[in-house]
Tab-separated table of C-alpha atoms in Angstrom:
chain	number	residue	atom	x	y	z
A	101	MET	CA	0.000	0.000	0.000
A	102	LYS	CA	1.539	3.310	-1.061
A	103	ARG	CA	1.354	5.205	2.176
A	104	ASN	CA	4.701	4.520	3.801
A	105	GLY	CA	5.894	8.077	3.220
A	106	LYS	CA	2.911	9.488	5.062
A	107	LYS	CA	3.344	7.044	7.941
A	108	ILE	CA	6.993	8.140	8.314
A	109	ALA	CA	5.973	11.794	8.118
A	110	ALA	CA	3.436	11.238	10.897
A	111	LEU	CA	6.085	9.607	13.101
A	112	VAL	CA	8.523	12.461	12.468
A	113	LEU	CA	5.820	14.981	13.338
A	114	ALA	CA	5.074	13.159	16.600
A	115	ALA	CA	8.770	13.149	17.498
A	116	VAL	CA	9.137	16.860	16.817
A	117	MET	CA	6.086	17.676	18.902
A	118	ALA	CA	7.438	15.532	21.719
A	119	LEU	CA	10.526	17.749	21.768
A	120	GLY	CA	8.344	20.727	22.501
A	121	CYS	CA	8.340	22.332	19.060
A	122	THR	CA	5.120	23.991	17.985
A	123	MET	CA	3.722	22.957	14.612
A	124	SER	CA	0.243	23.303	13.121
A	125	SER	CA	-1.674	20.042	12.547
A	126	PHE	CA	-2.538	18.695	9.098
A	127	ALA	CA	-5.954	19.515	7.666
A	128	ALA	CA	-8.048	16.432	6.893
A	129	GLN	CA	-7.909	15.714	3.169
A	130	TRP	CA	-8.466	13.156	0.407
A	131	HIS	CA	-5.526	11.432	-1.301
A	132	TYR	CA	-5.435	9.449	-4.535
A	133	ASP	CA	-2.789	6.724	-4.398
A	134	GLY	CA	-0.883	5.319	-7.345
A	135	PRO	CA	0.503	3.924	-9.477
A	136	GLU	CA	0.154	0.538	-7.728
A	137	ASN	CA	-3.401	1.049	-6.512
A	138	TRP	CA	-5.007	4.190	-7.936
A	139	LYS	CA	-7.505	4.425	-5.104
A	140	TRP	CA	-8.807	7.134	-2.823
A	141	TRP	CA	-8.202	7.275	0.912
A	142	TYR	CA	-8.979	9.936	3.509
A	143	GLU	CA	-6.361	11.314	5.882
A	144	HIS	CA	-7.541	12.741	9.201
A	145	ASP	CA	-5.935	15.839	10.636
A	146	ASP	CA	-3.818	13.653	12.923
A	147	GLY	CA	-2.446	11.620	10.016
A	148	SER	CA	-4.629	8.540	10.657
A	149	TRP	CA	-7.288	7.019	8.401
A	150	THR	CA	-10.375	4.819	8.671
A	151	ALA	CA	-10.070	1.145	7.680
A	152	ASN	CA	-12.745	-1.562	7.429
A	153	ASP	CA	-15.454	0.809	8.622
A	154	TRP	CA	-17.908	3.557	7.724
A	155	GLU	CA	-17.164	7.261	8.091
A	156	GLN	CA	-19.272	10.352	7.537
A	157	ILE	CA	-17.348	13.084	5.737
A	158	ASN	CA	-18.894	16.466	4.931
A	159	GLY	CA	-22.403	15.062	5.383
A	160	SER	CA	-21.973	11.939	3.222
A	161	TRP	CA	-21.269	8.355	4.288
A	162	TYR	CA	-18.362	6.346	2.874
A	163	HIS	CA	-16.985	2.878	3.536
A	164	PHE	CA	-13.277	2.053	3.539
A	165	ASP	CA	-11.758	-1.411	3.062
A	166	GLU	CA	-9.321	-3.181	5.391
A	167	ASN	CA	-6.432	-1.179	3.916
A	168	GLY	CA	-8.214	2.147	4.257
A	169	TYR	CA	-9.109	2.546	0.580
A	170	LEU	CA	-12.502	3.797	-0.559
A	171	ASP	CA	-15.069	1.103	-1.430
A	172	VAL	CA	-17.444	1.451	-4.389
A	173	GLY	CA	-20.414	-0.574	-5.615
A	174	TRP	CA	-22.957	-2.596	-3.651
A	175	ARG	CA	-22.112	-3.492	-0.058
A	176	TYR	CA	-23.986	-5.841	2.301
A	177	TYR	CA	-23.928	-4.636	5.902
A	178	GLU	CA	-25.899	-5.892	8.908
A	179	GLY	CA	-28.761	-7.326	6.861
A	180	ASP	CA	-29.118	-4.552	4.276
A	181	TYR	CA	-27.558	-3.568	0.960
A	182	TYR	CA	-26.091	-0.110	0.326
A	183	TYR	CA	-24.784	1.398	-2.887
A	184	LEU	CA	-21.494	3.289	-2.845
A	185	ILE	CA	-21.505	5.369	-6.012
A	186	ASN	CA	-19.168	3.863	-8.592
A	187	GLU	CA	-18.108	6.672	-10.906
A	188	PRO	CA	-14.790	7.815	-12.437
A	189	TYR	CA	-12.106	8.627	-9.881
A	190	ASP	CA	-12.405	12.385	-10.455
A	191	SER	CA	-16.168	12.492	-9.815
A	192	PRO	CA	-17.103	14.421	-6.648
A	193	ASP	CA	-19.631	11.664	-5.845
A	194	VAL	CA	-17.384	8.600	-6.141
A	195	GLY	CA	-17.747	6.350	-3.108
A	196	LYS	CA	-20.620	8.286	-1.527
A	197	MET	CA	-23.432	6.171	-0.126
A	198	ALA	CA	-26.417	6.705	-2.441
A	199	THR	CA	-29.605	7.979	-0.796
A	200	SER	CA	-31.870	7.635	-3.847
A	201	GLY	CA	-32.223	5.461	-6.925
A	202	THR	CA	-34.959	3.484	-8.666
A	203	TYR	CA	-34.784	-0.033	-10.130
A	204	GLU	CA	-37.281	-2.477	-11.614
A	205	TYR	CA	-37.089	-4.526	-8.417
A	206	GLY	CA	-37.038	-1.840	-5.757
A	207	TYR	CA	-35.345	1.423	-4.863
A	208	ILE	CA	-32.858	3.077	-2.511
A	209	THR	CA	-34.332	4.850	0.494
A	210	ALA	CA	-33.209	8.144	1.999
A	211	ASP	CA	-31.202	6.313	4.689
A	212	GLY	CA	-29.290	4.435	1.989
A	213	THR	CA	-30.826	0.964	2.354
A	214	ALA	CA	-32.011	-0.899	-0.729
A	215	TYR	CA	-35.793	-1.417	-0.457
A	216	ARG	CA	-36.452	-4.697	-2.233
A	217	TYR	CA	-39.797	-5.851	-3.607
A	218	ILE	CA	-40.602	-9.486	-2.858
A	219	PRO	CA	-41.210	-11.904	-5.775
A	220	GLU	CA	-44.286	-14.149	-5.630
A	221	PRO	CA	-45.651	-16.644	-8.184
A	222	GLY	CA	-48.250	-15.095	-10.468
A	223	GLU	CA	-50.562	-16.576	-13.076
A	224	ASN	CA	-49.374	-18.592	-16.086
A	225	GLY	CA	-45.758	-18.755	-14.953
A	226	THR	CA	-45.419	-15.037	-14.302
A	227	VAL	CA	-43.844	-13.509	-11.219
A	228	VAL	CA	-45.270	-10.503	-9.422
A	229	LEU	CA	-43.437	-8.123	-7.113
A	230	VAL	CA	-45.034	-7.455	-3.735
A	231	ASP	CA	-44.400	-4.535	-1.427
A	232	PRO	CA	-42.804	-5.883	1.803
A	233	SER	CA	-45.304	-3.924	3.912
A	234	VAL	CA	-48.072	-5.986	2.277
A	235	TYR	CA	-46.142	-9.258	2.292
A	236	TYR	CA	-45.384	-9.062	5.993
A	237	GLY	CA	-48.783	-7.679	6.914
A	238	ASP	CA	-51.591	-9.565	8.666
A	239	ASP	CA	-53.106	-10.698	5.386
A	240	PRO	CA	-50.518	-10.899	2.584
A	241	GLN	CA	-52.119	-11.091	-0.836
A	242	LEU	CA	-51.137	-10.528	-4.440
A	243	ALA	CA	-53.667	-7.692	-4.665
A	244	GLY	CA	-50.913	-5.656	-3.051
A	245	SER	CA	-48.452	-6.434	-5.822
A	246	VAL	CA	-46.467	-3.595	-7.328
A	247	LYS	CA	-46.200	-5.027	-10.856
A	248	THR	CA	-45.457	-8.113	-12.906
A	249	VAL	CA	-41.777	-8.893	-13.373
A	250	PRO	CA	-40.723	-7.469	-16.760
A	251	ASP	CA	-37.783	-9.819	-17.386
A	252	ALA	CA	-38.430	-13.319	-18.744
A	253	TRP	CA	-35.032	-14.570	-17.535
A	254	TYR	CA	-35.844	-13.523	-13.955
A	255	ALA	CA	-39.220	-15.287	-13.985
A	256	GLN	CA	-37.707	-18.419	-15.513
A	257	ILE	CA	-34.977	-18.677	-12.872
A	258	TYR	CA	-37.375	-17.918	-10.008
A	259	ASN	CA	-39.883	-20.586	-11.057
A	260	ASP	CA	-37.199	-23.152	-11.867
A	261	ILE	CA	-35.630	-22.857	-8.419
A	262	ILE	CA	-39.040	-23.284	-6.767
A	263	GLU	CA	-39.711	-26.392	-8.835
A	264	LYS	CA	-36.384	-27.970	-7.909
A	265	ALA	CA	-36.738	-27.207	-4.209
A	266	GLN	CA	-39.933	-29.185	-3.620
A	267	VAL	CA	-39.230	-31.167	-0.489
A	268	ASP	CA	-42.766	-32.555	-0.489
A	269	ALA	CA	-42.879	-33.287	-4.230
A	270	PRO	CA	-45.011	-36.335	-5.162
A	271	GLY	CA	-42.965	-39.485	-5.644
A	272	GLY	CA	-40.054	-38.564	-3.459
A	273	SER	CA	-38.147	-35.837	-1.619
A	274	ILE	CA	-34.715	-34.269	-1.407
A	275	ALA	CA	-32.624	-35.667	1.422
A	276	LYS	CA	-31.590	-33.462	4.300
A	277	ASP	CA	-28.290	-31.657	3.627
A	278	GLN	CA	-28.327	-32.786	-0.013
A	279	HIS	CA	-26.888	-29.885	-1.969
A	280	ILE	CA	-28.500	-28.934	-5.267
A	281	THR	CA	-26.524	-26.795	-7.720
A	282	MET	CA	-28.238	-24.841	-10.495
A	283	THR	CA	-26.592	-22.592	-13.089
A	284	TYR	CA	-28.443	-20.049	-15.206
A	285	SER	CA	-27.574	-17.551	-17.939
A	286	ILE	CA	-28.278	-13.932	-17.061
A	287	PRO	CA	-28.110	-10.835	-19.300
A	288	ALA	CA	-24.814	-9.011	-19.705
A	289	ASN	CA	-26.380	-5.842	-18.256
A	290	TRP	CA	-27.651	-7.539	-15.072
A	291	MET	CA	-25.706	-5.052	-12.916
A	292	GLU	CA	-27.889	-2.259	-14.254
A	293	THR	CA	-31.251	-4.034	-14.557
A	294	CYS	CA	-31.140	-6.328	-11.515
A	295	PRO	CA	-28.031	-5.732	-9.366
A	296	SER	CA	-26.926	-7.796	-6.376
A	297	PRO	CA	-29.594	-6.836	-3.776
A	298	PHE	CA	-32.397	-7.885	-6.119
A	299	ILE	CA	-30.634	-11.028	-7.364
A	300	ASP	CA	-30.280	-11.996	-3.705
A	301	ASN	CA	-33.991	-11.361	-3.099
A	302	MET	CA	-34.956	-13.501	-6.086
A	303	VAL	CA	-32.822	-16.403	-4.876
A	304	ALA	CA	-33.887	-16.075	-1.227
A	305	TYR	CA	-37.610	-16.100	-1.933
A	306	SER	CA	-37.511	-18.817	-4.584
A	307	VAL	CA	-35.322	-21.119	-2.478
A	308	GLY	CA	-37.410	-20.384	0.624
A	309	TYR	CA	-40.796	-20.719	-1.071
A	310	TYR	CA	-41.461	-24.175	0.386
A	311	ASP	CA	-40.439	-23.087	3.873
A	312	ARG	CA	-44.049	-21.936	4.056
A	313	VAL	CA	-45.331	-25.386	3.061
A	314	VAL	CA	-43.082	-27.680	5.080
A	315	TYR	CA	-42.900	-25.845	8.357
A	316	ASP	CA	-40.246	-27.870	10.197
A	317	ILE	CA	-37.482	-27.251	7.661
A	318	GLN	CA	-35.611	-24.291	6.274
A	319	TRP	CA	-33.863	-23.982	2.955
A	320	MET	CA	-30.346	-22.559	2.958
A	321	TYR	CA	-28.571	-21.115	-0.075
A	322	THR	CA	-25.505	-19.483	-1.537
A	323	TRP	CA	-25.153	-17.837	-4.929
A	324	THR	CA	-22.352	-16.522	-7.106
A	325	ILE	CA	-22.132	-14.751	-10.451
A	326	ASP	CA	-19.460	-15.360	-13.063
A	327	THR	CA	-19.140	-11.896	-14.598
A	328	ASN	CA	-17.120	-13.233	-17.547
A	329	ALA	CA	-19.683	-15.830	-18.590
A	330	ASN	CA	-22.702	-13.928	-17.188
A	331	THR	CA	-23.974	-16.952	-15.308
A	332	LEU	CA	-25.690	-17.231	-11.935
A	333	THR	CA	-24.949	-20.353	-9.877
A	334	VAL	CA	-27.246	-21.177	-6.958
A	335	GLU	CA	-26.539	-23.884	-4.395
A	336	THR	CA	-29.319	-24.927	-2.007
A	337	TRP	CA	-29.919	-27.458	0.771
A	338	TRP	CA	-32.347	-27.811	3.651
A	339	VAL	CA	-32.015	-28.398	7.379
A	340	HIS	CA	-34.410	-29.032	10.259
A	341	PHE	CA	-35.248	-26.095	12.502
A	342	ASP	CA	-34.023	-28.175	15.438
A	343	ASP	CA	-30.561	-28.273	13.865
A	344	LEU	CA	-30.510	-24.490	13.516
A	345	GLU	CA	-31.261	-24.056	17.216
A	346	GLU	CA	-28.351	-26.201	18.357
């Protein structure tokens, strides 16, 4: 990490101050490191910096990685997704936590969290998106749906995962802890049309659909995306609730 010079300068400053010399402190400021990294980091007025944590700077929130460099893109934190604006390095907004934004599958709220519509099976193989306030209400019903999913690939994946995760399917069942792996093609522009928070919602609610039918089990899942091949791979398995409580 190209910050050794600044670390040495901070140590020299501390030594000088210890000798009783009077010097003015540094003003907090942004730095753009290179050529090895070409990333932003933020120096505090005492020469330190934030690493692996959030920091509010001039009214905007930022997140810095374990080396203290500015993160960009979608970030999952304590159960919610946040979007750190990913723009060219010289943009004044790069790295800021977004507080607005609209997508086919939800939107970003004023506090930065991604508000995600919930997918539910519709008629004739369609998928409808339901507002979470309706879904988690006393009487969830599709009458509260926001709209029908516009993307055929999304509906196909959602319905296929449900079909393959039928624990109580006639003629047999999937054994406990048996892992099922499914791979699907997704469009090259998935990051714009259905980025990570909404992919995760699709997988979570398709894999967990039969949790509401077979009440003593829970489906678990992981998913990954190969950005070179534009494929989504989902791995699922189920466990008993009793096992989760141990």
